[in-house]
Coordinates of C-alpha atoms and ligand atoms in Angstrom, one line a residue:
X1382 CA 14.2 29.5 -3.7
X1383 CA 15.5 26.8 -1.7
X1384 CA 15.9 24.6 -4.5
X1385 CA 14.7 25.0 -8.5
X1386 CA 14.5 21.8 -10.5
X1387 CA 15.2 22.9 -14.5
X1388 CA 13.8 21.4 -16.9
X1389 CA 11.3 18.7 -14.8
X1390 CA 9.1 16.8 -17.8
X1391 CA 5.9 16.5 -16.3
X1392 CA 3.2 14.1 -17.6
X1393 CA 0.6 17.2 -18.5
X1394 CA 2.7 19.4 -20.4
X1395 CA 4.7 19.3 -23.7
X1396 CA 7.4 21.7 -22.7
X1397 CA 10.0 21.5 -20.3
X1398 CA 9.3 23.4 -17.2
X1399 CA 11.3 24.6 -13.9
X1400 CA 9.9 23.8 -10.3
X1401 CA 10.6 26.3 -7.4
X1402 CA 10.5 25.1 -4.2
X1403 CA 10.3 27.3 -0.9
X1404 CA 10.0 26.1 2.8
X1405 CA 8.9 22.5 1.4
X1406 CA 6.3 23.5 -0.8
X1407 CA 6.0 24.4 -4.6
X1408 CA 6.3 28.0 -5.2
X1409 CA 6.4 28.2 -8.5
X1410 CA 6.4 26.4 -11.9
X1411 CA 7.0 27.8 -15.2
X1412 CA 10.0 27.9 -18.4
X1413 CA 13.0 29.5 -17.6
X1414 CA 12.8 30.5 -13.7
X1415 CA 14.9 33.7 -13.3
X1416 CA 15.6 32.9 -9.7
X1417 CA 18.4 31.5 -8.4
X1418 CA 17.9 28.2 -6.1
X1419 CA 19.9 27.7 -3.6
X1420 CA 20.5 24.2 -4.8
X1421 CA 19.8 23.8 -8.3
X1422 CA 19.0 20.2 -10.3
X1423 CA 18.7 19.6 -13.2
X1424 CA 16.4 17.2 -14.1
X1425 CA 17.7 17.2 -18.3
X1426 CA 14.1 16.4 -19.6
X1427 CA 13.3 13.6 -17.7
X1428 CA 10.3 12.6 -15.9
X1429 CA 9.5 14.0 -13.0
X1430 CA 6.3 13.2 -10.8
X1431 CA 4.9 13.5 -7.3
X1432 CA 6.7 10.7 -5.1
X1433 CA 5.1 7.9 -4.9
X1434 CA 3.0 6.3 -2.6
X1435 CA 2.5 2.4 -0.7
X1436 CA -0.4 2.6 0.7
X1437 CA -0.5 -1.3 2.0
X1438 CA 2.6 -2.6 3.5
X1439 CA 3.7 -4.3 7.1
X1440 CA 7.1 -2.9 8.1
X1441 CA 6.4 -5.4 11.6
X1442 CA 6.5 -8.2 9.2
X1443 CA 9.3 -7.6 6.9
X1444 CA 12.3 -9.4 6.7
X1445 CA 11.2 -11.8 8.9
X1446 CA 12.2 -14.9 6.9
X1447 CA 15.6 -15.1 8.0
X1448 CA 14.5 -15.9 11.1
X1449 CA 11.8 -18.4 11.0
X1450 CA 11.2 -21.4 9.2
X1451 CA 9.7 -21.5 5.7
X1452 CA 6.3 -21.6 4.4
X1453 CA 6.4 -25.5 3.5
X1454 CA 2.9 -25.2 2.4
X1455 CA 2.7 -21.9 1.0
X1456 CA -0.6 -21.3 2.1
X1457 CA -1.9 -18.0 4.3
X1458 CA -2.8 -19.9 6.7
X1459 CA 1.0 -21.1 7.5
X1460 CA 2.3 -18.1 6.8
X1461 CA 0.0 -16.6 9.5
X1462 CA 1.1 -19.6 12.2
X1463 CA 4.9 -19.7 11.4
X1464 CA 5.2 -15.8 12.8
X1465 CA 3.5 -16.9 15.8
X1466 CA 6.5 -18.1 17.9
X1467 CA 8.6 -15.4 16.6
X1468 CA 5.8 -13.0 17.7
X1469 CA 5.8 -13.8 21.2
X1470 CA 9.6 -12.6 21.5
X1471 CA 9.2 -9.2 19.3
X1472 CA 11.8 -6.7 20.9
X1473 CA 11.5 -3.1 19.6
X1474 CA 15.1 -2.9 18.3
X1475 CA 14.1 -6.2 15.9
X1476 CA 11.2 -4.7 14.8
X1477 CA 13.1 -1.2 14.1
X1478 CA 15.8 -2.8 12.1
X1479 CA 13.9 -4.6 9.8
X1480 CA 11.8 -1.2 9.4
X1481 CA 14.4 1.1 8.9
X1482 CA 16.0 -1.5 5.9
X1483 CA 12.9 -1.3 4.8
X1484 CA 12.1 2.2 4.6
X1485 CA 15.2 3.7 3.4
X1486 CA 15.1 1.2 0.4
X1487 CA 11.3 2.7 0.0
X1488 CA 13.5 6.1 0.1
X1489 CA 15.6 5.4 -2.1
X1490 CA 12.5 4.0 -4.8
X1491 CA 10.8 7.4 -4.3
X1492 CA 8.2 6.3 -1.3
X1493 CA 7.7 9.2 0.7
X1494 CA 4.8 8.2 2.3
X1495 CA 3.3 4.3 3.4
X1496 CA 0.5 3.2 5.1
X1497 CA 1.2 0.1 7.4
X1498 CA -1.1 -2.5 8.9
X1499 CA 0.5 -3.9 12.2
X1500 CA -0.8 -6.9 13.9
X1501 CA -2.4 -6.6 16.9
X1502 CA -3.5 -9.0 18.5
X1503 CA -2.9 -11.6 22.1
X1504 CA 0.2 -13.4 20.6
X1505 CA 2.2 -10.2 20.2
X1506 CA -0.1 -7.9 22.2
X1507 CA 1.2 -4.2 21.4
X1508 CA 4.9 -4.8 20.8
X1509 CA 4.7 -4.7 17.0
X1510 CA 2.9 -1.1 17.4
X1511 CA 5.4 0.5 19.7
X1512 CA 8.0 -1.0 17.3
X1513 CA 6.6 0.9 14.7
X1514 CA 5.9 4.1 16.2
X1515 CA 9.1 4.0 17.3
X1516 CA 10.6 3.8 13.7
X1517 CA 8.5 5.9 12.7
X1518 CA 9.3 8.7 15.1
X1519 CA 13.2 7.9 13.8
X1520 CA 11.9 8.8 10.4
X1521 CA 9.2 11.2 11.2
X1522 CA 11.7 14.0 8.9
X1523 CA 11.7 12.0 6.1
X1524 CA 8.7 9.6 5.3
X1525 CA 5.3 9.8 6.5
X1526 CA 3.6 6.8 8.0
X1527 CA 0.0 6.0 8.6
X1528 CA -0.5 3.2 11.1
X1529 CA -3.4 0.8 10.6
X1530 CA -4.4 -1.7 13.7
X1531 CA -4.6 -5.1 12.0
X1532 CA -6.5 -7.9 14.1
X1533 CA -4.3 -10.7 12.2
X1534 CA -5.8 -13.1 14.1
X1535 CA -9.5 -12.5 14.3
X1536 CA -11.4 -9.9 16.9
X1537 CA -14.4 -12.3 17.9
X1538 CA -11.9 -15.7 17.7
X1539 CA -9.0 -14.0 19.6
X1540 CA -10.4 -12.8 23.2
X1541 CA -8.7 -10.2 24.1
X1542 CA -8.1 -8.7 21.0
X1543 CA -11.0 -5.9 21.2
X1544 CA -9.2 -4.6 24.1
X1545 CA -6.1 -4.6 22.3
X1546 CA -7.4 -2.5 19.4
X1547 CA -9.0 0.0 21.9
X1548 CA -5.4 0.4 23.1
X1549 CA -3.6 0.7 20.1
X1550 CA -6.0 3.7 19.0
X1551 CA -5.2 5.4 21.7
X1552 CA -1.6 4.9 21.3
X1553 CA -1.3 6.4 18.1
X1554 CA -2.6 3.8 15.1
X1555 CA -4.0 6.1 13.0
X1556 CA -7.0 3.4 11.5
X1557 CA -8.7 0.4 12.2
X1558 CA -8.1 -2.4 10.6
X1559 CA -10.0 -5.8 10.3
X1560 CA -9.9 -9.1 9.0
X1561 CA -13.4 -10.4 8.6
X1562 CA -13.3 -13.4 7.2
X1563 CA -10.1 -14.9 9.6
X1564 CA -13.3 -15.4 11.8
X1565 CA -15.3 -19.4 12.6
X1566 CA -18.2 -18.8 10.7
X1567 CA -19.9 -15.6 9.0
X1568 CA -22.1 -14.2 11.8
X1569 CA -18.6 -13.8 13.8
X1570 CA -16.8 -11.9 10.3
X1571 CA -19.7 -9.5 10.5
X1572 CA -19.7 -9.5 14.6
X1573 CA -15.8 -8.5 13.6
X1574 CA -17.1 -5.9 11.0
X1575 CA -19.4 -4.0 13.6
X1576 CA -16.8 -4.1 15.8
X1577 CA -14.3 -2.2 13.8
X1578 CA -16.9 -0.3 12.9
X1579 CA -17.6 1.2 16.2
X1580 CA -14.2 1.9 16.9
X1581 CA -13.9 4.1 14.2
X1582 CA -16.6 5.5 15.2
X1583 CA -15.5 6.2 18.4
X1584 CA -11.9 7.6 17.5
X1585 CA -12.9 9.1 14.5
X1586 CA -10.7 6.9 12.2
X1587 CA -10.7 5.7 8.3
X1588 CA -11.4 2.0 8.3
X1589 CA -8.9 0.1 6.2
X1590 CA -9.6 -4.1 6.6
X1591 CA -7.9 -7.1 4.9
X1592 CA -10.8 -8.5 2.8
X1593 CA -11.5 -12.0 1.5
X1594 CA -7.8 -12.8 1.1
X1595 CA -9.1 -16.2 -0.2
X1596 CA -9.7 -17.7 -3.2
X1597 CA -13.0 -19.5 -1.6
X1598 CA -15.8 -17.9 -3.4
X1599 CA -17.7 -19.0 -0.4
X1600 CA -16.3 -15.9 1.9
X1601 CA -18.3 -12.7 0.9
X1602 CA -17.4 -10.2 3.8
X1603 CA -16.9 -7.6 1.3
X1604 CA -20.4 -7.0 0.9
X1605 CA -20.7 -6.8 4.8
X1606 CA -17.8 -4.5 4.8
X1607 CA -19.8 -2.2 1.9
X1608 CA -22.8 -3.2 3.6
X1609 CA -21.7 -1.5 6.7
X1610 CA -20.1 1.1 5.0
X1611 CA -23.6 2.5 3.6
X1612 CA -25.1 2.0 6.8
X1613 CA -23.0 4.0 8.9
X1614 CA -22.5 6.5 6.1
X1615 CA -18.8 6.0 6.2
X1616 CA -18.3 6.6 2.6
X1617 CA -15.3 8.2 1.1
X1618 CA -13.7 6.5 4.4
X1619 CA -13.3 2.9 3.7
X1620 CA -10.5 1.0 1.9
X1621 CA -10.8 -2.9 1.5
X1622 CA -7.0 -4.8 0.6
X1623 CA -6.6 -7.7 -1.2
X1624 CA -10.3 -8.7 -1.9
X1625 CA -9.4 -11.6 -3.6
X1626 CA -12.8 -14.0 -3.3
X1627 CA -14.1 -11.2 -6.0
X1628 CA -12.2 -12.6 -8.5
X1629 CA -13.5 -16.5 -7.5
X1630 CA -17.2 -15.6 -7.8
X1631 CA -19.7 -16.0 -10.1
X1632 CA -19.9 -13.2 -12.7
X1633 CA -23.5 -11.8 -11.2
X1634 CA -22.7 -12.0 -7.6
X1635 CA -19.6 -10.6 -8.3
X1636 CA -21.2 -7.4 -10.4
X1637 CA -23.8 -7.3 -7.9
X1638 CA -21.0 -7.0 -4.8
X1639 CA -19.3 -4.2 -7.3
X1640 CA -22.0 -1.9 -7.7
X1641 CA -22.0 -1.7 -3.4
X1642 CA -18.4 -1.4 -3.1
X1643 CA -18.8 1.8 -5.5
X1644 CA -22.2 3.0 -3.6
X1645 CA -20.1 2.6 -0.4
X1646 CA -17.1 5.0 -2.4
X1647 CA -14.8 2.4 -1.3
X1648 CA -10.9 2.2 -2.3
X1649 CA -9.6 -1.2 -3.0
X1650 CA -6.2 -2.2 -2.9
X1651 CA -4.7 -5.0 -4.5
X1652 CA -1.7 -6.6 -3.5
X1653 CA -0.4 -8.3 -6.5
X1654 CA 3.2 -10.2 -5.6
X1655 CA 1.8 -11.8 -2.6
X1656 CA -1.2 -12.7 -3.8
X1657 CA -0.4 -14.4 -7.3
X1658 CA 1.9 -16.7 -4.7
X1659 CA -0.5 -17.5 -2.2
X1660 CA -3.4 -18.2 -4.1
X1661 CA -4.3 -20.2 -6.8
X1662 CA -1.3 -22.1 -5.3
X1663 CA -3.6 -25.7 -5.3
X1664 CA -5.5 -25.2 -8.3
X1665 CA -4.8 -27.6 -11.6
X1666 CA -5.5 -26.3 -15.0
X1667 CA -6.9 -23.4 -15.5
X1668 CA -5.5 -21.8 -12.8
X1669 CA -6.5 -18.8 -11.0
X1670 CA -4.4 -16.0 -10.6
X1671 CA -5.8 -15.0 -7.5
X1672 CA -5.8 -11.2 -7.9
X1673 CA -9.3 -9.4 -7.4
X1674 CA -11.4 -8.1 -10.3
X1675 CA -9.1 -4.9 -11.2
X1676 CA -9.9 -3.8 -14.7
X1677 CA -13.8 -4.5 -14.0
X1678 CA -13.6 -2.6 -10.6
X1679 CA -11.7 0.7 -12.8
X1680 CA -14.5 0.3 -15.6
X1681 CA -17.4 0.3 -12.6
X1682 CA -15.7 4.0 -11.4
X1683 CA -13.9 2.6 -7.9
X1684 CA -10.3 3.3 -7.1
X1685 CA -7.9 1.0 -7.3
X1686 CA -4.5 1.1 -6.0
X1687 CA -1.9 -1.4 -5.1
X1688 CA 0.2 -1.7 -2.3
X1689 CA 3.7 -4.1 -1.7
X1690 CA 2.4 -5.8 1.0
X1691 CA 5.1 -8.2 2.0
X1692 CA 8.9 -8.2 1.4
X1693 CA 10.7 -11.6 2.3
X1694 CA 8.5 -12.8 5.5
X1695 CA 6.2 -15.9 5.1
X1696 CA 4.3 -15.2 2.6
X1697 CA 6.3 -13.6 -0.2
X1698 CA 9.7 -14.1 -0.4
X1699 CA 10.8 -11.2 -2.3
X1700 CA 10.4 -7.2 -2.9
X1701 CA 12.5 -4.1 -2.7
X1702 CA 9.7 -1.8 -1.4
X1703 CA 9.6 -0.7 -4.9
X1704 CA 6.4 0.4 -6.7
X1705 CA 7.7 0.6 -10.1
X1706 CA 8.4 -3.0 -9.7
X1707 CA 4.9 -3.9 -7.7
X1708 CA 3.4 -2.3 -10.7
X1709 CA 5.2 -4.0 -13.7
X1710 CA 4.2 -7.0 -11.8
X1711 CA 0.3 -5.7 -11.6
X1712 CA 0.5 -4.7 -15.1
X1713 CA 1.0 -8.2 -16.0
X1714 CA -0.8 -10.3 -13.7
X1715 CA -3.8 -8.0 -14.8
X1716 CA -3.2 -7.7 -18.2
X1717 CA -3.0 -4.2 -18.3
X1718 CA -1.1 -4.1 -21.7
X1719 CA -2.8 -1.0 -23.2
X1720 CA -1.1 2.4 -23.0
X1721 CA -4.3 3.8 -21.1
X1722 CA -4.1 0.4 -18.9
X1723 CA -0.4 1.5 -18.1
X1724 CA -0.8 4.5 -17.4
X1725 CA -3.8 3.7 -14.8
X1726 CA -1.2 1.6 -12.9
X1727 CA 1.3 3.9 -13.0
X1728 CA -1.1 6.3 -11.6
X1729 CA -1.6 4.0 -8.5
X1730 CA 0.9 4.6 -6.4
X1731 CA 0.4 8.6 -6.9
X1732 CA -3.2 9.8 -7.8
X1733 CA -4.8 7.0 -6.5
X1734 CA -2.7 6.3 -3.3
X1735 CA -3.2 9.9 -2.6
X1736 CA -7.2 9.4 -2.5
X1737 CA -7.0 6.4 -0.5
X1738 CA -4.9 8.6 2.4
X1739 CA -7.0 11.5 1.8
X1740 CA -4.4 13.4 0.8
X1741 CA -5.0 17.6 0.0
X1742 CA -1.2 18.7 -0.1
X1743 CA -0.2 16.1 -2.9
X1744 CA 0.7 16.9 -6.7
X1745 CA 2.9 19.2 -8.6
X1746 CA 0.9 21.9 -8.2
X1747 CA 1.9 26.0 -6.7
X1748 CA 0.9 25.3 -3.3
X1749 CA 1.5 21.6 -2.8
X1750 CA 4.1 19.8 -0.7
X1751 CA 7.7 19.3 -2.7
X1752 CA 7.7 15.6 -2.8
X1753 CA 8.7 15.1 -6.2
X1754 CA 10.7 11.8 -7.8
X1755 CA 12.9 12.2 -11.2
X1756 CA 12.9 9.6 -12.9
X1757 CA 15.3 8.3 -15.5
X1758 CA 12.5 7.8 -17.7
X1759 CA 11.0 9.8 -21.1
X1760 CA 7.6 8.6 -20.0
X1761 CA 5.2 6.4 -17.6
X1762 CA 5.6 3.4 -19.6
X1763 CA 9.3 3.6 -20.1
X1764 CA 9.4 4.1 -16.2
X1765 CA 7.5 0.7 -15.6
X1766 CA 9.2 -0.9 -18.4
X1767 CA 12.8 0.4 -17.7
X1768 CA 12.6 0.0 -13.8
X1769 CA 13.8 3.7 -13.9
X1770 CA 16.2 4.8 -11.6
X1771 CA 15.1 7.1 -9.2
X1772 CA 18.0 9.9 -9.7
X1773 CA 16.2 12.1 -7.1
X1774 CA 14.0 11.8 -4.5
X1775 CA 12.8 15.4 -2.3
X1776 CA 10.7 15.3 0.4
X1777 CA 9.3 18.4 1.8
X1778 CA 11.5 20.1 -0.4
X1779 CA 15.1 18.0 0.3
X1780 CA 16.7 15.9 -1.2
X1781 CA 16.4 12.7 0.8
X1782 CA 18.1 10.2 -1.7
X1783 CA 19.8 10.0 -4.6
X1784 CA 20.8 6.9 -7.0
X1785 CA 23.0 7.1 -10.1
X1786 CA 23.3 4.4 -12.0
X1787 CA 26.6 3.8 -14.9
X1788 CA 27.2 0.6 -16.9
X1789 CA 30.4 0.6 -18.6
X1790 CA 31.0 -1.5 -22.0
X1791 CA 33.7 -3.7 -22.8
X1792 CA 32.5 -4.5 -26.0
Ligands
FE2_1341 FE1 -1.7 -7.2 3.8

């Protein structure tokens, strides 16, 4: 055995159990492994789980606050603009840097695997892309990156952009992207839907599109993107982010755009920190906390999952590329307070990330890629609760990071 992890607590069994891992997979699990590792950890009880999972982040985005000015009105819309200038000068070692921070404090949280949206569009053309295939070719031993092309600036309003998103397919983004309702009027968001639409089609891609990142009940591309989804028979394929109009509309259109999101077998992704900051932002009392409908998409059957989105650019101002944190905050803004509730959270960034990206290697299970997380935590809510240190993180069956953490008492 390459390495053997004694006594792993896993979250389906009672006892304690050993985890052997050969050439990056699981071999074996069971009590007591008589086999000698050739690295051995010892996990003393605690929790151990698959790593975890961001399935919606921008790593051409992050840590771009130091270098523009702020978001004075803290709207989307600004934080959108602002980038512009900065844009226009992208280099690839800028856009490395701020990736590789971000990724190896994703390592060292237990991400082993993200899926990023990076704009594409005439301001910046393709530099953000080849910034972020080149990081993630610097990293390809040690986290695995999906690439989404994100039109952040509209297809139909931005000419020039469909030729763009051709290109960046066929430089290596792995999905298309969209952002339907950043379009003049509604006949344009769907012009934008079928677009994105066809060129999934055509490179035989997922489709994963930035939804109704509004709290204006009045923009309803999700239906067209569920709409579309049905049509094409796409389903299985499609993941809409932030969908945050859902939680603005009226209770019967909004059950009535449900029950198509879960025909179309659609993931949803919520992105919780940056969107309690940007919307809701210019409401009085009561006021909204601009997430989309989470518990009443779970209860309808769809999977929901939630992704960091931003660390410190325009619109969010914070974040460690940390799920346990993005999920304490979900688990809150949500109200997610009941030990099944917690535990459906905590199952986000694992279960129900892996879904999203399709995954067939992922779990502890014989046979499965070692990508495993020990936690310093008994138990999933302890985990959330505690902020556990991640004591070790393996990928493909190495140890890739490792955090201890001591606080001495002078009391
Ligand atoms: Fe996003």
């Amino acid at each position: 055995m390459d390495i053997i992890i004694r006594n792993a607590k896993l979250r389906d069994k009672d006892e304690l159990v050993d985890i052997g891992i050969v050439d990056g997979k699981i071999k074996t699990i069971g009590k007591n492994i008589s086999a000698q590792g050739k690295e051995e950890i010892d996990a003393s009880g605690k929790l151990t789980i698959p790593a975890f999972i961001d399935p919606h982040i921008h790593l051409d985005k992050t840590l771009i606050a130091d270098v523009v000015r702020e978001n004075v009105s803290g709207t989307l819309k600004e934080a959108i603009e602002i980038i512009w200038e900065k844009k226009r000068k992208y280099t690839n070692e800028d856009i490395v840097e701020r990736a590789s921070k971000i990724i190896k404090m994703g390592l060292s949280n237990g991400t082993t695997r993200m899926r990023t949206h990076v704009d594409v569009d005439t301001i910046g053309g393709l530099k953000p892309l080849e910034g972020v295939l080149a990081t993630k070719e610097k990293f390809k031993d040690y986290i695995d990156i999906e690439i989404v092309a994100f039109p952040q600036e509209g297809i139909i309003k931005d000419e020039g952009c469909k030729e763009l998103m051709e290109e960046a397919m066929k430089m290596g983004a792995n999905l298309v992207g969209g952002m339907p309702a950043n379009e003049n009027n509604p006949s344009d968001s769907f012009e934008h839907v079928k677009f994105c639409f066809d060129l999934a089609e055509k490179y035989d891609a997922d489709v994963d599109m930035h939804v109704d990142e509004t709290d204006d009940p009045f923009y309803r591309t999700l239906e067209m993107v569920a709409d579309e989804t049905i049509k094409r028979d796409y389903q299985g394929k499609v993941t809409a982010g932030h969908t945050c109009a859902l939680a603005s509309y009226d209770n019967h259109y909004a059950r009535y755009v449900i029950e198509k999101v879960k025909r179309a077998e659609m993931n949803i992704i919520t992105n919780p920190v940056t969107n309690l900051m940007l919307q809701g932002k210019y409401d009085g009392y009561p006021k909204r906390r601009g997430l989309t409908r989470v518990k009443e998409l779970i209860a309808e059957g769809v999977n929901v999952a939630y992704g960091q989105d931003c660390i410190k650019d325009t619109f969010y101002p914070f974040g460690k590329a940390d799920m346990l944190e993005v999920g304490l905050i979900l688990a809150h803004a949500s109200h997610m307070s009941l030990p099944n509730e917690i535990e459906e959270v905590f199952n986000m960034p694992l279960e129900k990330s892996a879904k999203i990206l399709r995954l067939n290697d992922y779990g502890i299970e014989e046979g499965k890629r070692a990508d495993l997380v020990i936690l310093d935590a008994d138990n999933p809510i302890d985990a959330l609760r505690l902020q556990a240190t991640r004591l070790y993180v393996i990928k493909e069956g190495s140890v890739v990071a490792s955090t201890l953490k001591e606080t001495k008492f002078f009391i």
